[in-house]
Tab-separated table of N, CA and C in Angstrom:
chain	number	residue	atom	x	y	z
A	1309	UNK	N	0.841	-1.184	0.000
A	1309	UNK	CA	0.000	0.000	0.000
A	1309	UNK	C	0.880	1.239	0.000
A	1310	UNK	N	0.011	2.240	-0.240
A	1310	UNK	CA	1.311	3.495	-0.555
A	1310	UNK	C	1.027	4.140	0.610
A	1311	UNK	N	1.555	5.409	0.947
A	1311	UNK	CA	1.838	6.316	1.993
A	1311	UNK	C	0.463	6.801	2.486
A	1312	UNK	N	-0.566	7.223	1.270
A	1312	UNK	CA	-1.480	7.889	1.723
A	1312	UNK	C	-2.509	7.286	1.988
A	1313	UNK	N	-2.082	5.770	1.785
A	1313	UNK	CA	-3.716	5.006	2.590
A	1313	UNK	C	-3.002	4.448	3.728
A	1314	UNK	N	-1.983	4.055	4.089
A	1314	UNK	CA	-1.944	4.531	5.408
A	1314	UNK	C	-2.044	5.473	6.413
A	1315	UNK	N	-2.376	6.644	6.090
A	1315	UNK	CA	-2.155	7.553	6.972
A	1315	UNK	C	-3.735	7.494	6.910
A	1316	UNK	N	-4.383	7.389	5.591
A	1316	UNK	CA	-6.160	6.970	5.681
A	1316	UNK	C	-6.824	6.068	6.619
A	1317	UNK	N	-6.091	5.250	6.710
A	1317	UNK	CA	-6.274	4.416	7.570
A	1317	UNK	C	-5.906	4.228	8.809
A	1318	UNK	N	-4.925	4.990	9.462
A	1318	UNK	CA	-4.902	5.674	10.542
A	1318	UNK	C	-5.720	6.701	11.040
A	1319	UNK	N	-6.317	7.982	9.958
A	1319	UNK	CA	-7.044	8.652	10.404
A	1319	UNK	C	-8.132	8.435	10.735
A	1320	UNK	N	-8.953	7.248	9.879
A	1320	UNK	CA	-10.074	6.701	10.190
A	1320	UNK	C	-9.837	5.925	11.246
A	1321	UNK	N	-9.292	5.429	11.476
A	1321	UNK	CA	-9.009	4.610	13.206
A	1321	UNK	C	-9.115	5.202	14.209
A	1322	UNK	N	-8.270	6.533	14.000
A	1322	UNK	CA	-8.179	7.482	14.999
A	1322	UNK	C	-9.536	8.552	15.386
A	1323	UNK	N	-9.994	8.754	14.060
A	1323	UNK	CA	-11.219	9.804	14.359
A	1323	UNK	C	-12.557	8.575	14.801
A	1324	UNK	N	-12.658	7.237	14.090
A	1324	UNK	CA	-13.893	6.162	14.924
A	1324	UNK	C	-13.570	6.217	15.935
A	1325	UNK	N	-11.977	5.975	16.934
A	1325	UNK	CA	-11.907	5.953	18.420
A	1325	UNK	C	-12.639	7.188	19.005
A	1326	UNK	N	-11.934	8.444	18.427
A	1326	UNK	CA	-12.059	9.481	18.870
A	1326	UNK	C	-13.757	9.488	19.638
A	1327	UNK	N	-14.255	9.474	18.400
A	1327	UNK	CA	-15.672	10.391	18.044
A	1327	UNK	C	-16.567	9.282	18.691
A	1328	UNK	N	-16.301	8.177	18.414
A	1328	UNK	CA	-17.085	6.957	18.448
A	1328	UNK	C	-18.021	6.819	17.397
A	1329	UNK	N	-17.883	7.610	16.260
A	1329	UNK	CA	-18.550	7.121	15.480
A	1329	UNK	C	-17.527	6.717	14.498
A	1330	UNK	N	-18.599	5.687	13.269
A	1330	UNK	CA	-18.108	4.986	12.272
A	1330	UNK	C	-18.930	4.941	11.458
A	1331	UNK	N	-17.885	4.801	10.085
A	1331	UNK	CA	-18.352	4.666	8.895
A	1331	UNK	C	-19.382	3.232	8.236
A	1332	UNK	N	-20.493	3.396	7.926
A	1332	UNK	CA	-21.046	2.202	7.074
A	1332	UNK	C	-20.099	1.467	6.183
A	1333	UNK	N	-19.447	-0.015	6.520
A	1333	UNK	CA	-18.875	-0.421	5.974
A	1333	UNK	C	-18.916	-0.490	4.215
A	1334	UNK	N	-20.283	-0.574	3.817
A	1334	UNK	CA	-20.489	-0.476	2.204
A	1334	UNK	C	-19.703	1.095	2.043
A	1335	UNK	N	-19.917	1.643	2.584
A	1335	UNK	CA	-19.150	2.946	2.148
A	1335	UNK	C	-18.169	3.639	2.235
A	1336	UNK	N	-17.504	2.468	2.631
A	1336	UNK	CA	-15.642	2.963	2.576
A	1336	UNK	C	-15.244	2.863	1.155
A	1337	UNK	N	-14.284	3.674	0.900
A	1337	UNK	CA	-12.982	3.919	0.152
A	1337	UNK	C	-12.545	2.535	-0.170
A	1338	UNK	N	-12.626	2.755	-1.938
A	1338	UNK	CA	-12.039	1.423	-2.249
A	1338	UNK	C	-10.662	0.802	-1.751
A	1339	UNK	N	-9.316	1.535	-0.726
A	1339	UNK	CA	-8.666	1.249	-0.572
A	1339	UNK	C	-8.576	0.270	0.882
A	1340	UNK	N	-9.597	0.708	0.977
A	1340	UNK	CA	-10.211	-0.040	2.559
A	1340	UNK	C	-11.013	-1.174	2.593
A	1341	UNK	N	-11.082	-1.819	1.095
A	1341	UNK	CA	-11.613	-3.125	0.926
A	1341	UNK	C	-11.493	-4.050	-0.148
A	1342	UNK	N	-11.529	-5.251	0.058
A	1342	UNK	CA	-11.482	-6.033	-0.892
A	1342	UNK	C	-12.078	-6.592	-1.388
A	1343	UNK	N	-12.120	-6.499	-3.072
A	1343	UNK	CA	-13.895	-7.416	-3.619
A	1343	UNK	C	-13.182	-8.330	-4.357
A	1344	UNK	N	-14.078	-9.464	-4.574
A	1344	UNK	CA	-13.716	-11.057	-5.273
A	1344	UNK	C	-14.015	-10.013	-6.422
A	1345	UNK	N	-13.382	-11.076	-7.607
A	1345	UNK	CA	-13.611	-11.337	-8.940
A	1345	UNK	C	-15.163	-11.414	-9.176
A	1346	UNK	N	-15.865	-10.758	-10.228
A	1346	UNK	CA	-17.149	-11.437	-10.419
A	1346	UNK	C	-17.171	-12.814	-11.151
A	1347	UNK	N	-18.862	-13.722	-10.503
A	1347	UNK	CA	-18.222	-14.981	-10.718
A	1347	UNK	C	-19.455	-15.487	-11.829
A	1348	UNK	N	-19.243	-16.787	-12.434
A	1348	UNK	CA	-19.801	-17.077	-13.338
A	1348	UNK	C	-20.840	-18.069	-12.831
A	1349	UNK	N	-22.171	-17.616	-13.101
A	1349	UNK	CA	-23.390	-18.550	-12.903
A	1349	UNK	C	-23.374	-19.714	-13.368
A	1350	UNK	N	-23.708	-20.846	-13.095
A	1350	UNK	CA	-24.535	-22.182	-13.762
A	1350	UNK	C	-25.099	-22.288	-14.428
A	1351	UNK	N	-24.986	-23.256	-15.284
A	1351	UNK	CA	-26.548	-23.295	-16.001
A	1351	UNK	C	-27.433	-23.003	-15.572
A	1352	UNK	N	-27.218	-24.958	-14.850
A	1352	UNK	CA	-28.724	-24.892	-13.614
A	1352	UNK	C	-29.527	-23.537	-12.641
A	1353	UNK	N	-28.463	-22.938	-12.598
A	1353	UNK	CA	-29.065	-21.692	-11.786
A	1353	UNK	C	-28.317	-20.329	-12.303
A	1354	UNK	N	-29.292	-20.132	-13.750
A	1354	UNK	CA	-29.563	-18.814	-14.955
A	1354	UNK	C	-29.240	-17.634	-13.907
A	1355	UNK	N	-30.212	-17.732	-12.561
A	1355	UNK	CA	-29.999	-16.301	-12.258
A	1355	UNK	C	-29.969	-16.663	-10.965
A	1356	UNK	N	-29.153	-15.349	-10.265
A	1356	UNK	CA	-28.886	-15.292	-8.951
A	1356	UNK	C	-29.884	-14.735	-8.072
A	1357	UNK	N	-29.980	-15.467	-6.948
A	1357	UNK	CA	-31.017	-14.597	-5.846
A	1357	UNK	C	-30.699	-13.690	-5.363
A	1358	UNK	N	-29.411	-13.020	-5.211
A	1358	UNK	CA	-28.968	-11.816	-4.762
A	1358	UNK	C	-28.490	-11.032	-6.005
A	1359	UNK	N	-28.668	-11.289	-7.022
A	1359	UNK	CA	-28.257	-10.429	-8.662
A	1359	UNK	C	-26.287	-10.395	-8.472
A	1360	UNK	N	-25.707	-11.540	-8.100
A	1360	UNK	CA	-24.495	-11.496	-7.726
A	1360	UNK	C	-24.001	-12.490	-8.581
A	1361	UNK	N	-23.437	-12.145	-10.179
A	1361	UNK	CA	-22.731	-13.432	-10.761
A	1361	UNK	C	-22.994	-12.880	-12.013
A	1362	UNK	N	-22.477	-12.962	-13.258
A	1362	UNK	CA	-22.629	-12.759	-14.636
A	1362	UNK	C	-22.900	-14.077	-15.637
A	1363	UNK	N	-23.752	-13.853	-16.241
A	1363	UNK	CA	-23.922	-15.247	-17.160
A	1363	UNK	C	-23.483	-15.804	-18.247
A	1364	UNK	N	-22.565	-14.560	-18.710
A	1364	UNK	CA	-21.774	-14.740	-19.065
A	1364	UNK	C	-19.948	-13.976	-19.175
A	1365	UNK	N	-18.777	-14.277	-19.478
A	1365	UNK	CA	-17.663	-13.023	-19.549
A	1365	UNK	C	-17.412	-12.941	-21.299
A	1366	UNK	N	-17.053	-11.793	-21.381
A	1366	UNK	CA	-16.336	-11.438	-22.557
A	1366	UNK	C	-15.160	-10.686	-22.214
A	1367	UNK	N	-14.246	-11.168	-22.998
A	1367	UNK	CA	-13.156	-11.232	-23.161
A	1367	UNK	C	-12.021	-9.450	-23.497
A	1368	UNK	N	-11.046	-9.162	-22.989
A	1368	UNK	CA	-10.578	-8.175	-23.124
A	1368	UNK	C	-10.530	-7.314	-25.154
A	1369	UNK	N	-10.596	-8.231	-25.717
A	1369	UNK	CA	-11.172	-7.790	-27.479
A	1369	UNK	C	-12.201	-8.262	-27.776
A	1370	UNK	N	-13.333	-8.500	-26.746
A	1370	UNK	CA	-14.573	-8.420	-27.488
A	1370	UNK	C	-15.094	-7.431	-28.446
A	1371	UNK	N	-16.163	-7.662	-29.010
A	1371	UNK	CA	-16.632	-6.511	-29.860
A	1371	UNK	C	-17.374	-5.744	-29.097
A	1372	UNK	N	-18.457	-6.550	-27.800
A	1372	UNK	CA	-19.390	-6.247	-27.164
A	1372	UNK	C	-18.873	-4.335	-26.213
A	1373	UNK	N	-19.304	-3.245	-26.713
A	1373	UNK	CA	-18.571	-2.103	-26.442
A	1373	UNK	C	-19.310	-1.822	-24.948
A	1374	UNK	N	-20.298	-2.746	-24.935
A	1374	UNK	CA	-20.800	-2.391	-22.936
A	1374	UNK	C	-21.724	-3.868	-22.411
A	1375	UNK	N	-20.059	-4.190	-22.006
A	1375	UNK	CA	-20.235	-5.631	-21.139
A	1375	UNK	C	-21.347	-5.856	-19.966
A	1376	UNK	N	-22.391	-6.716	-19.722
A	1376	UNK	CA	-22.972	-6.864	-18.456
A	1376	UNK	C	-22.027	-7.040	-17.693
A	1377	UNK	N	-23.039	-6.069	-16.144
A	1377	UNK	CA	-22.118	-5.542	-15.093
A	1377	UNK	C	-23.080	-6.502	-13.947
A	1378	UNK	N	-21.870	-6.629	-12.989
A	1378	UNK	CA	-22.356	-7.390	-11.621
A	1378	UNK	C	-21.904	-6.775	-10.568
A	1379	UNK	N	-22.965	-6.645	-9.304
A	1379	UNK	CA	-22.084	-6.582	-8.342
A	1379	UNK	C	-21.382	-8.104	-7.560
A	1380	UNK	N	-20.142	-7.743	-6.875
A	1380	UNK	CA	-19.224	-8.523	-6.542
A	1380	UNK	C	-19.750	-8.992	-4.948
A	1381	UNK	N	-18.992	-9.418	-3.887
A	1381	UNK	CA	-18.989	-9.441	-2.753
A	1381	UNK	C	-17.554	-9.100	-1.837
A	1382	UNK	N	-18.134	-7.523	-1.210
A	1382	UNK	CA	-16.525	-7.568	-0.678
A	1382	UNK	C	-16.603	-7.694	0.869
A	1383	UNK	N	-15.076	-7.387	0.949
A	1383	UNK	CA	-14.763	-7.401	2.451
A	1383	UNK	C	-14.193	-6.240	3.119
A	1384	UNK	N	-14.372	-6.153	4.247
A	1384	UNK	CA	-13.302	-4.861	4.749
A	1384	UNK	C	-11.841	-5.478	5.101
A	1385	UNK	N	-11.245	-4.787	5.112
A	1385	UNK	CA	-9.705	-5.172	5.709
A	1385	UNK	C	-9.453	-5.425	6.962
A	1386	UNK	N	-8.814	-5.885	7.583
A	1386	UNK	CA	-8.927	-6.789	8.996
A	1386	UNK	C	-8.529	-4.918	10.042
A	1387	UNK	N	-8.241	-4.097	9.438
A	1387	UNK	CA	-7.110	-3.451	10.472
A	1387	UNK	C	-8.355	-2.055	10.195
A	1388	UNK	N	-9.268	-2.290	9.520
A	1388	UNK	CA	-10.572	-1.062	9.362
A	1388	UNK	C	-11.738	-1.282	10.401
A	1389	UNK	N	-11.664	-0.021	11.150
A	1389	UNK	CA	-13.095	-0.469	12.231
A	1389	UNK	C	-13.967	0.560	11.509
A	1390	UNK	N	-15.567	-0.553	11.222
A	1390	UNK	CA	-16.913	0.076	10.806
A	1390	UNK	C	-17.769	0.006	11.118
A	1391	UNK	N	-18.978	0.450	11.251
A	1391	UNK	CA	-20.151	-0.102	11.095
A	1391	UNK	C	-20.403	-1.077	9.883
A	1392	UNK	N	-21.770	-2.346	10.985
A	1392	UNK	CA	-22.362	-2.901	9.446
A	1392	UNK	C	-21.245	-4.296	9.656
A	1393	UNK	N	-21.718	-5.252	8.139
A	1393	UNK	CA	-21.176	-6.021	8.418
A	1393	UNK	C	-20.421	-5.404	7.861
A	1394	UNK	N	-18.965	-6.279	7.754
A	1394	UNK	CA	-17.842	-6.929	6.878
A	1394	UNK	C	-17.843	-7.383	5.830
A	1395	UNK	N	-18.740	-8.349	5.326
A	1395	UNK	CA	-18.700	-8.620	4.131
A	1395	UNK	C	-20.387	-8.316	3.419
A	1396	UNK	N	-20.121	-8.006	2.400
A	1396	UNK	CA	-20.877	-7.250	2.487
A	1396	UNK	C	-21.190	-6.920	0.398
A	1397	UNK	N	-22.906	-7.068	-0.398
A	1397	UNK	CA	-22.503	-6.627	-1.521
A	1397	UNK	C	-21.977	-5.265	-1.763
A	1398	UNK	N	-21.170	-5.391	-3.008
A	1398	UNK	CA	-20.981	-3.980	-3.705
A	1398	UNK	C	-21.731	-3.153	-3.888
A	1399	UNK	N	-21.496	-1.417	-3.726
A	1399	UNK	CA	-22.593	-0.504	-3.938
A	1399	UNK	C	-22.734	-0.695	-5.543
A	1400	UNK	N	-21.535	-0.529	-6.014
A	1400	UNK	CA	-21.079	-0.209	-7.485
A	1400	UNK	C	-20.977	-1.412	-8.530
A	1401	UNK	N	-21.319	-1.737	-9.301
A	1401	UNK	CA	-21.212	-2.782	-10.022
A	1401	UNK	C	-19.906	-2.974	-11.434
A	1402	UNK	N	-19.659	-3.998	-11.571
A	1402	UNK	CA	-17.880	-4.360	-12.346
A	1402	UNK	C	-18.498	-5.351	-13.314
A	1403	UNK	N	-17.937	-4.867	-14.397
A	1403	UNK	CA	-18.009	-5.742	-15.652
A	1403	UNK	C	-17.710	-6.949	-15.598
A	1404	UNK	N	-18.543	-7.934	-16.298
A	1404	UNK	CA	-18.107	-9.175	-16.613
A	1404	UNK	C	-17.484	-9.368	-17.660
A	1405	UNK	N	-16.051	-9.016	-17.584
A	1405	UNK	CA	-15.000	-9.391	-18.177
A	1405	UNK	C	-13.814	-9.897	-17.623
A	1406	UNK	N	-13.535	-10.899	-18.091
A	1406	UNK	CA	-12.367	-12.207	-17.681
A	1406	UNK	C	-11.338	-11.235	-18.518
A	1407	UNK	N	-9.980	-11.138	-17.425
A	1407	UNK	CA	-8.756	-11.272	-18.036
A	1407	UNK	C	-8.082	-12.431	-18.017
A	1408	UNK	N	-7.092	-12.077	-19.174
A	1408	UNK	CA	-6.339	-13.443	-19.182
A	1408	UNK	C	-4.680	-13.341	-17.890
A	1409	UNK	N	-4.751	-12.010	-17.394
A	1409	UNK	CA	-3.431	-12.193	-16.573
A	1409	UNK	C	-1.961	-11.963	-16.990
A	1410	UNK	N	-2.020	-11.527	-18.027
A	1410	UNK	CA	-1.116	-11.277	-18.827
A	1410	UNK	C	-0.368	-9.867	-18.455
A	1411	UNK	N	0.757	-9.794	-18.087
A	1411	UNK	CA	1.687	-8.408	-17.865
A	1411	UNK	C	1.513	-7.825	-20.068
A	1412	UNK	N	1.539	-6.649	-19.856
A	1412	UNK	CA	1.310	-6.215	-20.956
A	1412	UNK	C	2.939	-5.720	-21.825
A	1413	UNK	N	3.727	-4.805	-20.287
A	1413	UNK	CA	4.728	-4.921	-20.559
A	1413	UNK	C	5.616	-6.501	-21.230
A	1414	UNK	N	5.213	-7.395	-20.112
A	1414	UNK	CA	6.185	-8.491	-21.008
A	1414	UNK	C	6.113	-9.126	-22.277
A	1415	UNK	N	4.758	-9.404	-22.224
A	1415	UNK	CA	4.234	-9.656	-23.956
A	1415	UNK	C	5.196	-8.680	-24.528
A	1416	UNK	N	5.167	-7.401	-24.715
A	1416	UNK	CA	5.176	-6.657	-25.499
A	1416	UNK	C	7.359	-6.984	-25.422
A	1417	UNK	N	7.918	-7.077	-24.627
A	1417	UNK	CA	9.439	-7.246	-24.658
A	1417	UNK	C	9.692	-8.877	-25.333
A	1418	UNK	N	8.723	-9.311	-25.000
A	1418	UNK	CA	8.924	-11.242	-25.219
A	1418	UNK	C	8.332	-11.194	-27.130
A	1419	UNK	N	7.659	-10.063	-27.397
A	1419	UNK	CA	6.724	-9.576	-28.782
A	1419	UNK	C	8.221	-9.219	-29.565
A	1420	UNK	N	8.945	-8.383	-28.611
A	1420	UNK	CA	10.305	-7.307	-29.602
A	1420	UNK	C	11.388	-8.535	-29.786
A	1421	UNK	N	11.730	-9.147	-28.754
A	1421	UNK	CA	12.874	-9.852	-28.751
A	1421	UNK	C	12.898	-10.951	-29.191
A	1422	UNK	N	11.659	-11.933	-29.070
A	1422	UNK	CA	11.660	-13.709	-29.346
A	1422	UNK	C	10.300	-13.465	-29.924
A	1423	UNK	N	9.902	-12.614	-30.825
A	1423	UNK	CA	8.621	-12.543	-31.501
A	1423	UNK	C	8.479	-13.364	-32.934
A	1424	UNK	N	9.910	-13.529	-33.190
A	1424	UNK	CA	10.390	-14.562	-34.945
A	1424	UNK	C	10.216	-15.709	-34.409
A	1425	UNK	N	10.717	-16.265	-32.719
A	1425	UNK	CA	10.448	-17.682	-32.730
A	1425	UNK	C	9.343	-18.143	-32.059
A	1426	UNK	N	7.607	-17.110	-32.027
A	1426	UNK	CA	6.876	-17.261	-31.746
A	1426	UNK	C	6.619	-17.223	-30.060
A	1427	UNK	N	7.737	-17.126	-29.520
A	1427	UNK	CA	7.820	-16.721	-28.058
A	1427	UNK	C	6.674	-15.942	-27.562
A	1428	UNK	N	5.990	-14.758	-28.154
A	1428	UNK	CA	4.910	-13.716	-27.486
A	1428	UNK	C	3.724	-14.535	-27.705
A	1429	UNK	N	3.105	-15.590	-28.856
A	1429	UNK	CA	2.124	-16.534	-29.037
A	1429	UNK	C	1.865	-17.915	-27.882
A	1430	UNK	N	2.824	-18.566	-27.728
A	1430	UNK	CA	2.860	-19.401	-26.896
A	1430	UNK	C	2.793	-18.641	-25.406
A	1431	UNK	N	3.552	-17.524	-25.020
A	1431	UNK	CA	2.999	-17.339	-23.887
A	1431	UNK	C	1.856	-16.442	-23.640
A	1432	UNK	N	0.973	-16.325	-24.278
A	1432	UNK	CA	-0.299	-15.411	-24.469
A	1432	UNK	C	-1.348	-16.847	-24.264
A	1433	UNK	N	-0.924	-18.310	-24.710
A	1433	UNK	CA	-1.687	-19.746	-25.177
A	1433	UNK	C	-1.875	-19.543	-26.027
A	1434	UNK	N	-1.846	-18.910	-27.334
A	1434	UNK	CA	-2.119	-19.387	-28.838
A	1434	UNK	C	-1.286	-20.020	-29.350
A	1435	UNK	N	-1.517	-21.459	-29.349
A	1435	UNK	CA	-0.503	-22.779	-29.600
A	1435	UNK	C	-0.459	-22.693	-31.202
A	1436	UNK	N	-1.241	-22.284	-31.680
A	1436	UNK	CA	-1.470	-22.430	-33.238
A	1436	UNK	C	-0.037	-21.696	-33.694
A	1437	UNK	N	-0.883	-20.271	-33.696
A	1437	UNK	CA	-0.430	-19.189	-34.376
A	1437	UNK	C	0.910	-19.575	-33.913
A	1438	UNK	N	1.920	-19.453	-32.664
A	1438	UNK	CA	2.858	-19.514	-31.656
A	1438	UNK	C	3.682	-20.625	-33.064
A	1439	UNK	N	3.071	-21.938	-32.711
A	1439	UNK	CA	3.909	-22.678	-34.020
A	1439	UNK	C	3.731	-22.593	-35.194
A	1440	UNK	N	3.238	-21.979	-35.441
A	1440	UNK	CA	3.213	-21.301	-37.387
A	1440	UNK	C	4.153	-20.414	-37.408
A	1441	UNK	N	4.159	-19.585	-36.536
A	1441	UNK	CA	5.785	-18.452	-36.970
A	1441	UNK	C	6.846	-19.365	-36.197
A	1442	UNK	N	6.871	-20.297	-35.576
A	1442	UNK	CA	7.882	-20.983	-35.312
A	1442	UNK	C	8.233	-22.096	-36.725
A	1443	UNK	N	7.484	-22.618	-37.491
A	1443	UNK	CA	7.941	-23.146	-38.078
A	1443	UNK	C	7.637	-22.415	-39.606
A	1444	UNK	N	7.230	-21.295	-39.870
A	1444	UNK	CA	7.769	-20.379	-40.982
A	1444	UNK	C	9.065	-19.913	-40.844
A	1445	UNK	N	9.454	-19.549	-39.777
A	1445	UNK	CA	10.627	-19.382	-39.641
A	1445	UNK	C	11.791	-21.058	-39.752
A	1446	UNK	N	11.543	-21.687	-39.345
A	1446	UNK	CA	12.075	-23.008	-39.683
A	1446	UNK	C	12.052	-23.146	-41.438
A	1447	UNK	N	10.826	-23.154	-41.651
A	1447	UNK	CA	11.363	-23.693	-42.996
A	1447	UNK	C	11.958	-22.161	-43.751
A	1448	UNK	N	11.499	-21.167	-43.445
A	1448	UNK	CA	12.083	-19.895	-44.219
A	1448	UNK	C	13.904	-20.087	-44.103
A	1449	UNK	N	14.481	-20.729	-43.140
A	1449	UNK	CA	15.798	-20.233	-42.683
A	1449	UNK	C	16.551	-21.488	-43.758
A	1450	UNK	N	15.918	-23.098	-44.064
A	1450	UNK	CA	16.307	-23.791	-44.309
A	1450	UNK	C	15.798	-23.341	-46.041
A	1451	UNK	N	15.146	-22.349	-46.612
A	1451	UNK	CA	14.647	-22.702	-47.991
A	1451	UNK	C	15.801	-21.528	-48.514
A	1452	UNK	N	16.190	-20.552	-47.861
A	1452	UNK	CA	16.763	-19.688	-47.539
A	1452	UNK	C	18.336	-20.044	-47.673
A	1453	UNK	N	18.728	-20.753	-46.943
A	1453	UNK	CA	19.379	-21.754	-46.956
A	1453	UNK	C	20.165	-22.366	-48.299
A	1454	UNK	N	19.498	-23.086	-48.520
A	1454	UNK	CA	19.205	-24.276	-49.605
A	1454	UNK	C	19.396	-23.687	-51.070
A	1455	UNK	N	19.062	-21.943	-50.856
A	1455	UNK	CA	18.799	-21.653	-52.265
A	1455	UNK	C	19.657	-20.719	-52.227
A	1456	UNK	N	20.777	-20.428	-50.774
A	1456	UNK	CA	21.938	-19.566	-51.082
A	1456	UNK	C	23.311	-20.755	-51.400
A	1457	UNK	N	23.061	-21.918	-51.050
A	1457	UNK	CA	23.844	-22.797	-50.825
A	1457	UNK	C	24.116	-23.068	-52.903
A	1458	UNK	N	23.158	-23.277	-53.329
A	1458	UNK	CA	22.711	-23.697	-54.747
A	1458	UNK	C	23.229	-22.627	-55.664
A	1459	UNK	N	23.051	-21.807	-55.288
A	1459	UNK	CA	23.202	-20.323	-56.155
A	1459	UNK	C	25.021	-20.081	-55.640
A	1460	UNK	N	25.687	-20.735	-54.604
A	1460	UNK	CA	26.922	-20.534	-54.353
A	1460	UNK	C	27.582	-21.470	-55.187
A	1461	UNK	N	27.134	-23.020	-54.890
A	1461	UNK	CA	27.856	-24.072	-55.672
A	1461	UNK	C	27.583	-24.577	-57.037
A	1462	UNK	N	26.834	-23.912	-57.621
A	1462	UNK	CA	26.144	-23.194	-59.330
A	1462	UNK	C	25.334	-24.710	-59.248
């Protein structure tokens, strides 16, 4: 955490002792809590009784330009005193979209440097594509090859 949510989080400690009052836990500062991932419904059970789950995700290049939104279920942080519970739904609701986890920076260095031997494909999981420029490059180096070798020894 950085400098200034600690001292947030000291002040709020300090002014709930103080005052004796406290904040409604739904309404803390996103730095003061933690929400799950939104999660993916069942078949068997289309829809949720608390409207908590998406039915489906789309993907970071979907076409879809406004993803269904869910609320999540969060928590407060162990070291935050509130009112209310602790865990508790989201006021605000978060897209159902799955990432894949991917550092963007590294793709993009693993893309510059080992991008001829398909290195940025395989670690993204596109097994296909990943060995098609691995073995265009295979046969490019050997046809390449073959036809400087020919053109040397007439």
């Amino acid at each position: 955490m950085h400098m200034l949510s600690i001292y947030l989080i000291i002040l709020v400690n300090l002014y709930s002792h103080v005052k004796g009052l406290r904040v409604n836990c739904q309404y803390l500062p996103k730095e003061f809590i933690y929400c799950d991932y939104p999660k993916l419904l069942s078949a068997a059970n289309e829809t949720s009784s608390n409207g908590i789950g998406c039915s489906k995700f789309t993907g970071p290049g979907s076409s879809d330009p406004y993803p269904a939104q869910t609320k999540v279920t969060c928590f407060v942080l162990p070291e935050i005193n509130c009112d209310g519970y602790r865990k508790f739904e989201s006021v605000i609701t978060y897209p159902c979209v799955k990432y894949n986890g991917h550092y963007f920076v590294s793709t993009l260095l693993y893309s510059l440097f080992l991008g001829i031997f398909g290195v940025d494909r395989f670690y993204l999981g596109y097994m296909g594509p990943g060995a098609g420029k691995l073995l265009t490059l295979v046969y490019g180096w050997f046809s390449i090859d073959n036809n400087f070798s020919k053109a040397l020894l007439g």
